[in-house]
XYZ file of C-alpha atoms in Angstrom:
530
model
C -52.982 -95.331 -44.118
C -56.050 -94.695 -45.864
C -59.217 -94.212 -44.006
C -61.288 -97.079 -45.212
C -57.669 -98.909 -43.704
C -57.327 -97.244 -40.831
C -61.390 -98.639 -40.134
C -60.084 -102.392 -41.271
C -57.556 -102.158 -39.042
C -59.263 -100.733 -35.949
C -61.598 -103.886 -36.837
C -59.467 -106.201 -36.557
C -58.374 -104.843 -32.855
C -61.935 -104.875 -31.868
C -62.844 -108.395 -32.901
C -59.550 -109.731 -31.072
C -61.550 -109.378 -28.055
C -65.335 -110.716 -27.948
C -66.118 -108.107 -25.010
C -65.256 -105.205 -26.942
C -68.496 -105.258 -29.728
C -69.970 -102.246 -28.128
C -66.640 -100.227 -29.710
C -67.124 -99.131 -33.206
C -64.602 -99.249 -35.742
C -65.069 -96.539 -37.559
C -64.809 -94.086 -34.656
C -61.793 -95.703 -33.460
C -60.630 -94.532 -36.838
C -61.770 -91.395 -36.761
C -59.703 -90.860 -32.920
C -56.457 -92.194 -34.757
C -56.311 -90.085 -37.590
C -57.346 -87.392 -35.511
C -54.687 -87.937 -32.838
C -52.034 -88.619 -35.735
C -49.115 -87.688 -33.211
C -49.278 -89.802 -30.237
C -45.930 -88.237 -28.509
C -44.007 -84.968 -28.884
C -41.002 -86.983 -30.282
C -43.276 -88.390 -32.931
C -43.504 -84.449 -34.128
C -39.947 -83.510 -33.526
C -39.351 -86.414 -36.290
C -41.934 -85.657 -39.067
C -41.074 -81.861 -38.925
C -37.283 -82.260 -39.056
C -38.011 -84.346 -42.222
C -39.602 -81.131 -43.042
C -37.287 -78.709 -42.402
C -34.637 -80.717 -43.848
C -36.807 -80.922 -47.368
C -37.229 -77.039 -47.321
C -33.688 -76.608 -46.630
C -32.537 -79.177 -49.813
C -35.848 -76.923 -51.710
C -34.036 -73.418 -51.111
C -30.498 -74.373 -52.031
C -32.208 -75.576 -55.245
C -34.209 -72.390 -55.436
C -34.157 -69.042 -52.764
C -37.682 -68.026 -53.890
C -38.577 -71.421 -51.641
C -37.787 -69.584 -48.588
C -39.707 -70.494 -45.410
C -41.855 -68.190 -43.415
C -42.905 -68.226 -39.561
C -44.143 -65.416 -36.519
C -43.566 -65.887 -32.945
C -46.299 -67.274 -30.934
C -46.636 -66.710 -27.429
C -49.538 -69.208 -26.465
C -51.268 -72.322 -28.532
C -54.147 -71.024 -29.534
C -52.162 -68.488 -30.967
C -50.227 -70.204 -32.932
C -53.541 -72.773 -33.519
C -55.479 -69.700 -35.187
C -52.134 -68.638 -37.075
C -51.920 -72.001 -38.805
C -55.547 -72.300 -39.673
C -55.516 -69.167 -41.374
C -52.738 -69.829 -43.240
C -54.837 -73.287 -44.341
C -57.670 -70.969 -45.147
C -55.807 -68.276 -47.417
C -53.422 -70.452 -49.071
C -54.913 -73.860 -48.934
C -51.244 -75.555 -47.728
C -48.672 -74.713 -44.855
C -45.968 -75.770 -46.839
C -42.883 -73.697 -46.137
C -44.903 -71.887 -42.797
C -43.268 -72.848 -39.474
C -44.298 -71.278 -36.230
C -41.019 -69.541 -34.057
C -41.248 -69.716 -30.170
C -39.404 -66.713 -28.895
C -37.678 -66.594 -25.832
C -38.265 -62.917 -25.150
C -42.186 -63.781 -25.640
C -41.642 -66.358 -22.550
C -40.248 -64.054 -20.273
C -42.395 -61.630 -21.050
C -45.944 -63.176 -21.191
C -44.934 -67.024 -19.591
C -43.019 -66.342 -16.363
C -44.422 -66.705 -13.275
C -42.382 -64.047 -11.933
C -44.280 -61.973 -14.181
C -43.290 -59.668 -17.103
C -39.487 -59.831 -17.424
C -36.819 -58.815 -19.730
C -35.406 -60.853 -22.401
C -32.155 -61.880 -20.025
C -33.155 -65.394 -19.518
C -34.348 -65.020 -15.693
C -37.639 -66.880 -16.942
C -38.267 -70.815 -15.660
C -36.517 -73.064 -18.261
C -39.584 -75.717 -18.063
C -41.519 -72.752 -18.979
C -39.808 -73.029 -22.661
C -40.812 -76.606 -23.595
C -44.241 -75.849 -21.751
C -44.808 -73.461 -24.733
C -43.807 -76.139 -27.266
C -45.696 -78.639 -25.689
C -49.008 -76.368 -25.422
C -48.518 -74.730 -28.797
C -48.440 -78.529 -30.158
C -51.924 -79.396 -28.347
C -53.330 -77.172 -29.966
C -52.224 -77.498 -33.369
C -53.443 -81.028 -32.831
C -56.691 -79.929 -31.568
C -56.945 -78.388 -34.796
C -56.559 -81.273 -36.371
C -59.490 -83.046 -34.827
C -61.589 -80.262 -34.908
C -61.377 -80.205 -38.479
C -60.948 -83.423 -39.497
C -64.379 -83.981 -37.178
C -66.432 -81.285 -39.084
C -65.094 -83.947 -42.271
C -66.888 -86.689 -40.666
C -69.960 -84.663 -40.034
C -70.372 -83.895 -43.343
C -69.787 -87.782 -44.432
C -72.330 -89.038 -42.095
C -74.362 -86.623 -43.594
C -73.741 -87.451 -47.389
C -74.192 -91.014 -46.384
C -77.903 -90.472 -45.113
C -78.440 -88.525 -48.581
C -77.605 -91.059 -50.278
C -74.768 -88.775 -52.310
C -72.280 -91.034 -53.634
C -70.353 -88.034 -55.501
C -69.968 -86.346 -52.117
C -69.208 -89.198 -50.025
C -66.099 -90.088 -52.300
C -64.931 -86.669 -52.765
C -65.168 -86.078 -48.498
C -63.034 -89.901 -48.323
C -60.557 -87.738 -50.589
C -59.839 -84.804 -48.374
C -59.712 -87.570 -45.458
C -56.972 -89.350 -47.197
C -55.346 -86.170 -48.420
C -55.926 -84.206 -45.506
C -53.103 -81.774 -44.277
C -52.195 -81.705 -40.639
C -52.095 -78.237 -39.050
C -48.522 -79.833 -37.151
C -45.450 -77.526 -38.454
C -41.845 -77.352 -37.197
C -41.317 -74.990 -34.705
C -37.719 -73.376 -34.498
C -37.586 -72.959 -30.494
C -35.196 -70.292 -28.367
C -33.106 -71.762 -26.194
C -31.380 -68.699 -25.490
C -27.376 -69.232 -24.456
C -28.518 -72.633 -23.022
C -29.359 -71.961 -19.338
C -26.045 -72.509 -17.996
C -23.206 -74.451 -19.069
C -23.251 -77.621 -21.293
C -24.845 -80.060 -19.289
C -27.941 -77.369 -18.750
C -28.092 -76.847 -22.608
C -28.326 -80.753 -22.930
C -30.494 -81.303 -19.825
C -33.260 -78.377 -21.686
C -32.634 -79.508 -25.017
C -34.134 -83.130 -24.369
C -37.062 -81.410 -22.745
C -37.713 -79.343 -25.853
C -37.231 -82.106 -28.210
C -39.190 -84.211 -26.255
C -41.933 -81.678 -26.509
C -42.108 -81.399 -29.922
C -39.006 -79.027 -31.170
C -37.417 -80.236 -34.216
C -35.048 -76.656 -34.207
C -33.536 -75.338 -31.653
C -31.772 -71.586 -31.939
C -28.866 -71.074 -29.329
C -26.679 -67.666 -29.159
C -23.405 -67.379 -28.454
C -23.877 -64.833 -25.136
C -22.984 -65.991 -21.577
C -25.565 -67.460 -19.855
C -25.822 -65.370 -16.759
C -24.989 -62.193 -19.031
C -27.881 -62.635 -21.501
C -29.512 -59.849 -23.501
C -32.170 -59.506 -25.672
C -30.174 -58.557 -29.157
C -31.301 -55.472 -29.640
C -30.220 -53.937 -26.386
C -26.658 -52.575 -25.251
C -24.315 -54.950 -23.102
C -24.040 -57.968 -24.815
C -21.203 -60.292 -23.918
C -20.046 -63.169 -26.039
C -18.133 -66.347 -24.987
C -15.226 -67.649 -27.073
C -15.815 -70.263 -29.658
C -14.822 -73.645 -27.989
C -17.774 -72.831 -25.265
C -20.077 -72.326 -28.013
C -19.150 -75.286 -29.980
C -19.666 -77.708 -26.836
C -23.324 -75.861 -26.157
C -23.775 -76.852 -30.032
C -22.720 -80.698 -29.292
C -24.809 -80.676 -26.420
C -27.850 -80.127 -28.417
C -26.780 -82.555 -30.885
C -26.410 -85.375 -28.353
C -29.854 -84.299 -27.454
C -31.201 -84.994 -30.391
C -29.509 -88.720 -31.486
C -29.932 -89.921 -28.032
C -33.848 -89.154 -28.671
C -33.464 -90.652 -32.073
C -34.449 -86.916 -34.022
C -31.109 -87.599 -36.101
C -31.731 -84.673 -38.622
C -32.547 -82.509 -35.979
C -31.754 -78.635 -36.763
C -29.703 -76.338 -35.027
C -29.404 -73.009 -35.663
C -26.419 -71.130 -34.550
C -26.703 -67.590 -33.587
C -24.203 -65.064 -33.346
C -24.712 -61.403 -31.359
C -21.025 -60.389 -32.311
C -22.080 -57.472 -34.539
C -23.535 -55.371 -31.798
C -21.542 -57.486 -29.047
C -18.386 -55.446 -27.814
C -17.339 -57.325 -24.676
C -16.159 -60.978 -24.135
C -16.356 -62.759 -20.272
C -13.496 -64.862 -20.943
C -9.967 -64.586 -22.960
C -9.965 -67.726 -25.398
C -7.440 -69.988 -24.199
C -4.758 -70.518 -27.394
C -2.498 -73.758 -27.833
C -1.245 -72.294 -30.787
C -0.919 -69.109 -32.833
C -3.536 -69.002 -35.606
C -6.066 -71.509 -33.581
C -9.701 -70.635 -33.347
C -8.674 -69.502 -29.392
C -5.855 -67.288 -30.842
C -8.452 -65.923 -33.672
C -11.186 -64.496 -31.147
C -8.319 -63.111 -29.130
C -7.412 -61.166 -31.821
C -10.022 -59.058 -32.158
C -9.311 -57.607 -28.366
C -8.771 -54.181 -27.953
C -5.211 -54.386 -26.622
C -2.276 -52.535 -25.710
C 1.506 -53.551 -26.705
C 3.343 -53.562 -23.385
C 7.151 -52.027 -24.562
C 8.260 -50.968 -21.331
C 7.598 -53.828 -18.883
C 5.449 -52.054 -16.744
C 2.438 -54.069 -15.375
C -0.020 -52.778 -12.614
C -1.464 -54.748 -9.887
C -3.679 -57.385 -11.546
C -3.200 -56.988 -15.255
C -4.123 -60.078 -17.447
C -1.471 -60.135 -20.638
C -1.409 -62.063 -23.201
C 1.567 -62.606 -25.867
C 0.867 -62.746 -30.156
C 3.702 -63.466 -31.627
C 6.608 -62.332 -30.224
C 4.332 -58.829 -28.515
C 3.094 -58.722 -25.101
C -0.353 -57.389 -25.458
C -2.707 -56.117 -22.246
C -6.391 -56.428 -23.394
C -8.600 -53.584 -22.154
C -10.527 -54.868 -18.982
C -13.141 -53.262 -17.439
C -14.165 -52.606 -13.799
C -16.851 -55.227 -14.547
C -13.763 -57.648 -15.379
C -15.422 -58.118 -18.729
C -12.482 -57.394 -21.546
C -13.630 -55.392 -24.524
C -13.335 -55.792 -28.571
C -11.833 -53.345 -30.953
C -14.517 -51.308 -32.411
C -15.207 -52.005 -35.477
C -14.575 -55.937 -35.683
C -18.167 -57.247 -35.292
C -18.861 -58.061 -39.236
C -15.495 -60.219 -39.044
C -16.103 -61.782 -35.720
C -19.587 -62.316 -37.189
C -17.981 -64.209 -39.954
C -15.338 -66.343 -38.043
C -18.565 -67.350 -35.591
C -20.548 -68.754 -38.538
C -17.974 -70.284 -40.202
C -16.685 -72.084 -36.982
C -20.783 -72.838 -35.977
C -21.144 -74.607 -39.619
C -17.786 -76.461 -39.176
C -18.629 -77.681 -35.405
C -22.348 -79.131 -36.509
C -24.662 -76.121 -37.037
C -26.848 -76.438 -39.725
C -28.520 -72.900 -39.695
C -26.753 -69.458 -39.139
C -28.612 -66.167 -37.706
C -26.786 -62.988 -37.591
C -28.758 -60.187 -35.104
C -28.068 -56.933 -37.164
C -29.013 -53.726 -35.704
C -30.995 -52.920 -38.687
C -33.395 -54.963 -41.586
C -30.282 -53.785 -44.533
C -29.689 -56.553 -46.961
C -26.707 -55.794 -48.588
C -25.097 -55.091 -44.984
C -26.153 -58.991 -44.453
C -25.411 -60.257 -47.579
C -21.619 -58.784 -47.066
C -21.140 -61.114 -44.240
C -23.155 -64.408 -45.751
C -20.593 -63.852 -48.971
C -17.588 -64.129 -47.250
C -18.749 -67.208 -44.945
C -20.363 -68.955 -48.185
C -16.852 -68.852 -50.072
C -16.089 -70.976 -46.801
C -19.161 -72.978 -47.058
C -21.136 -72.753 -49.615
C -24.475 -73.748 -49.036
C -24.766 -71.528 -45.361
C -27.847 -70.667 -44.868
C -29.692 -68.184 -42.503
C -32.592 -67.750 -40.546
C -33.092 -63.988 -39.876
C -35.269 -61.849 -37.838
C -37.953 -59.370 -39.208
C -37.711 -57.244 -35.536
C -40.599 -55.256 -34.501
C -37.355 -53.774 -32.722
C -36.382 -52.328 -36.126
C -38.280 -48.894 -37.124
C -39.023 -50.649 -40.381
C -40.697 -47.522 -42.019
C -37.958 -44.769 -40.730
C -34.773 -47.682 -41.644
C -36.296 -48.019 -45.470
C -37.130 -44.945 -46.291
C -33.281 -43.363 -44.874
C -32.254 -46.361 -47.324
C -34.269 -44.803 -50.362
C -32.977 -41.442 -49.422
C -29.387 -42.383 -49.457
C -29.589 -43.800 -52.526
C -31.254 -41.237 -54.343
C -28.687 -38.744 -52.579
C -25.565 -40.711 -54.080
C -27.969 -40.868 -57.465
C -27.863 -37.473 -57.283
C -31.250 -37.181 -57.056
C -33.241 -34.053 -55.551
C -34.462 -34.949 -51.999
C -34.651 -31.559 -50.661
C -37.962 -32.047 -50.019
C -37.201 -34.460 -47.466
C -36.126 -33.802 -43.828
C -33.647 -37.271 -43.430
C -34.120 -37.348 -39.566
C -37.654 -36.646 -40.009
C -38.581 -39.297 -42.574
C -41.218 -40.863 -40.257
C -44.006 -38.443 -40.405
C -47.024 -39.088 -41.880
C -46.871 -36.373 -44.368
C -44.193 -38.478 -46.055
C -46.587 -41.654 -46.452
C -47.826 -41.244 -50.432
C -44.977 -39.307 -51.680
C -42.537 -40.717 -54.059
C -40.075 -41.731 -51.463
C -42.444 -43.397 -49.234
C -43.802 -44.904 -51.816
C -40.666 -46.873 -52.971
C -39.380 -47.550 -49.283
C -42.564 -49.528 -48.819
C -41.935 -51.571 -51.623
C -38.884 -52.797 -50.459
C -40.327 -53.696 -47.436
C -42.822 -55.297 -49.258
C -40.199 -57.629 -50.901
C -37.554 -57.815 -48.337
C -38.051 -61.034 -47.800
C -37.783 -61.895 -51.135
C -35.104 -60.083 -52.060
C -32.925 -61.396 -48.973
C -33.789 -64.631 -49.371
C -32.143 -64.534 -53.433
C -29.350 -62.213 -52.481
C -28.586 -62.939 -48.739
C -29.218 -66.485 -47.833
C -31.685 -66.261 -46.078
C -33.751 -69.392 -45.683
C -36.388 -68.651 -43.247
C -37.869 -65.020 -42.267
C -39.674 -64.993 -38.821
C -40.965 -62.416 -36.907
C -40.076 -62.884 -33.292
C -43.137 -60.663 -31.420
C -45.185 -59.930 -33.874
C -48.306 -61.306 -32.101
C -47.140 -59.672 -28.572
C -48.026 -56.141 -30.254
C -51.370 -57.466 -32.511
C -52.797 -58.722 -29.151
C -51.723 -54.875 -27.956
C -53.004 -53.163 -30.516
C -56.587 -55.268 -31.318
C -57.000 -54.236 -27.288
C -56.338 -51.194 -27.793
C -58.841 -50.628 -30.684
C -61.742 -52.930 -28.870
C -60.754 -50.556 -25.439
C -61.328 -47.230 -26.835
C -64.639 -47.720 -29.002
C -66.181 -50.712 -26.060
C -65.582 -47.749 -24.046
C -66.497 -45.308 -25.459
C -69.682 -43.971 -27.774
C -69.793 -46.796 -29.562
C -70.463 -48.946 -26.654
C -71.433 -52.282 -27.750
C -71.418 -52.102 -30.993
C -67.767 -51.279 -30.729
C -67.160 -55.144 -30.726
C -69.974 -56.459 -32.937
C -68.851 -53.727 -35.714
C -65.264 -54.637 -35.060
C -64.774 -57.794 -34.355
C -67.931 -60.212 -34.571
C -68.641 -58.972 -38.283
C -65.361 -58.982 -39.247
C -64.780 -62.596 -37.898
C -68.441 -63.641 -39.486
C -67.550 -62.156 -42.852
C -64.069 -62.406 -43.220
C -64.868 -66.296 -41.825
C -63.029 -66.229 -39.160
C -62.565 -70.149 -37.403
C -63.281 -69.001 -33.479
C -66.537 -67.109 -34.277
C -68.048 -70.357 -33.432
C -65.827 -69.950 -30.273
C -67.865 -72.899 -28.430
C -66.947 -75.297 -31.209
C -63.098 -73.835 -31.347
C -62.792 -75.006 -28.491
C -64.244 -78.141 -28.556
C -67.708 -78.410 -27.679
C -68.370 -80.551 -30.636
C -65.265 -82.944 -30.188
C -66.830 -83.438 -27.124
C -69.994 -84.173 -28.589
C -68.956 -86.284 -31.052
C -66.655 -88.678 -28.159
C -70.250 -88.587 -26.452
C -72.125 -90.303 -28.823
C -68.989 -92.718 -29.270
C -69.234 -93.757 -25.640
C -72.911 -93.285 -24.626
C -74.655 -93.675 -27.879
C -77.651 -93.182 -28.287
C -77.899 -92.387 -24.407
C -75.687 -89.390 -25.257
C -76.419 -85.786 -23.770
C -74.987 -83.350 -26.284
C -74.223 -79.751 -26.700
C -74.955 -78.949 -30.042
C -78.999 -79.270 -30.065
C -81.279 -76.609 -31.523
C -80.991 -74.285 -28.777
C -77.414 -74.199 -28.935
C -76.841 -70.075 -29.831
C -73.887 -70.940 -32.126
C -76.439 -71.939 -34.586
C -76.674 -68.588 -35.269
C -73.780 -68.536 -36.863
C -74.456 -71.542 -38.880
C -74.425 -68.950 -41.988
């Protein structure tokens, strides 16, 4: 609806009821389009649409990959999306990522934890639900300096102006994005996954990411000890969420299948088998087992039989049973493959390292399955980006036969290395990485997971030392306040970020001219007016 509809329509509410004439039209408009998204399931709709479009885009076209960083509280994520508005004048293709090791790190109420799923599960669509307000908030905050500036151009009289601010009203871009949400292995078994899924979708989440890792076992991906459960556990975790998402009525809803097999070496469970071949008999396969030929068996061995061989799989003391090293790219494989068959619409693959012609190797083989797979892949800040691409460069110039004797391989991360030749060209890979993986390795959407868990680190850090220190005050006005002045940063005018004017504005609506507002002369953000 167009504005000057929106106001007609809001009219015709108001004069349905004779005791309603002290309500203006126009600022009931003004509330509506400002409030565009009355529930979290009206969000979880529009941004599936979206996700689905960018997914059609990309198979079309891998330079339309999407983008997104983790976000670890709203007005993170708020000041994230309004910068991207302010650079690039459109959030098309930018999606915000909730990570689950951001949760239990910064959202727990048990305090810090580690990334093994011991954090509240309400504390996940919390996060979506919060992130959301303030995205909307952003909305109305902007879409209220509009109005300003329209009453304004009204009482000059500037026609030009006026019609040009009814434009950007009409054509105005909402700050709401998808969000692809964690949902780690699901919380427990099925039922859990379905019983957090609805909360998430509910909240807002048109995407939700779900590993293939026990529940109770959980690790962050790039640590040691990861477990993985056999397929048919996975694929009922993956219907779960699905179920979640038609019985809300998100039909296109997006799941994204994860798989930790490449740096997973131990499995909870033997996959049961009806038959040889079967997706049961397939992950069994990969066990590191030993033929039994003499018919010896010790107290409590588990075997299994392939074929027409008795096999004992290798089981630890912490009854886990452990793969064959060596298998992970093909169990990597067989997991996609069987994710994309069983109602996945997204693959990601947790490598140990940002290499895209390991990852492409893997997303070839599943795509002559499937053709269109697509992933969404990590940018870790677990990855030592700088030391990972520049032992890349230097095995490449070694098999060139290039001369790196100047280079110390296991030393590649000093600083003296940073405007040589070789650091040079390892940067501009990781310049284009994303890029580049997108056109050779299917990858659909790059997100950082904690990227703003170390900014908010390291900004502290830098504010810490000079506040501090000899620079005292001028530490932050230096630092910060000029920067955020002249690089026009949003929350500079922090009082009206958070939304002193709003308030001002909703006032006037209900008190009129009666109103006691914020924003007069003395206010001090006037300083800032410049």
């Amino acid at each position: 609806m167009t504005y000057r509809t929106t106001i007609e329509d809001a009219a015709m509410a108001i004069n349905s009821n004779k005791n309603w004439q002290g309500i203006s039209e126009e600022a009931v408009a003004r509330m509506r389009l400002q409030n565009r998204f009355c529930t979290g399931l009206d969000i979880a709709r529009y941004t599936a649409a979206i996700m689905r479009k960018d997914m059609a885009a990309y198979d079309q076209d891998p330079s339309k990959y999407t983008q997104s960083l983790g976000c670890w509280h709203g007005f993170i994520g708020q000041q994230k999306i309004i910068s991207i508005k302010k650079h690039f004048g459109t959030t098309s293709r930018r999606y915000l990522y909730l990570s689950g090791w951001m949760v239990a790190a910064l959202r727990s109420e048990f305090g810090p934890l580690p990334d093994q799923s011991m954090h509240e599960k309400t504390s996940v669509p919390a996060l979506i639900d919060e992130l959301y307000t303030f995205l909307r908030q952003a909305d109305a905050r902007e879409l209220g300096m509009i109005f300003r500036d329209l009453d304004k151009a009204r009482e000059a009289g500037d026609a030009p102006l006026q019609r040009q601010l009814l434009a950007s009203i009409d054509n105005y871009q909402t700050h709401v994005v998808p969000i692809i949400a964690d949902i780690d292995a699901g919380f427990g078994n099925a039922e859990a996954t379905y019983l957090l899924a609805k909360k998430m979708i509910e909240a807002g989440a048109c995407a939700l990411q779900i590993e293939n890792q026990v529940s109770d076992e959980k690790q962050c991906g790039h640590q040691d000890g990861k477990v993985t459960v056999p397929h048919e556990d996975f694929v009922a975790k993956i219907r779960a969420c699905r179920y979640a998402f038609l019985e809300l009525g998100v039909d296109n809803g997006i799941i994204v299948a994860r798989t930790d097999s490449l740096g997973a070496g131990l499995t909870k469970q033997i996959a049961f088998s009806a038959a040889e071949g079967d997706i049961g008999d397939l992950y069994n396969s990969f066990l590191d087992c030993e033929e039994v030929t003499d018919g010896k068996v010790s107290n409590g061995d588990v075997l299994i039989t392939r074929g027409s061989k008795i096999l004992r799989p290798k089981r630890l003391r912490s009854n886990l049973f452990q793969f064959r090293a060596g298998t992970g790219a093909d169990r990597c494989v067989l997991d996609c493959i069987n994710a994309l068959q069983n109602g996945a619409d997204l693959l990601w693959i947790e490598t140990e390292k940002p290499h895209i012609e390991q990852i492409a190797g893997m997303v070839d083989r599943i795509r002559e399955v499937i053709p269109n797979a697509k992933l969404v892949y990590n940018n870790s800040p677990s990855f030592n980006w700088t030391l990972n691409f520049r032992q890349q460069v230097f095995d490449v110039w070694l098999s060139q036969g290039k001369d790196v004797t100047r280079y110390n391989r296991a030393k590649l991360m000093s600083a003296e290395y940073d405007s040589t030749e070789l650091g040079l060209e390892a940067d501009e890979r990781i310049r284009t990485f994303q890029r580049d993986a997108a056109a050779r390795a299917g990858i659909f959407h790059h997100l950082i997971t904690l990227p703003t868990y170390h900014t908010a680190a390291l900004s502290t850090d830098n504010l810490a030392r000079e506040y501090f220190g000899e620079q005292g005050m001028l530490g932050y006005v230096a630092n910060v306040q000029r920067q955020e002045i002249r690089h026009g940063i949003a929350c500079v005018k922090h009082q009206n970020m958070a939304g002193s004017d709003l308030g001002d504005d909703h006032k006037e609506y209900f008190a009129g001219e009666a109103a006691l507002k914020a924003g007069g002369v003395h206010n001090t953000m006037n300083q800032f007016a410049a």
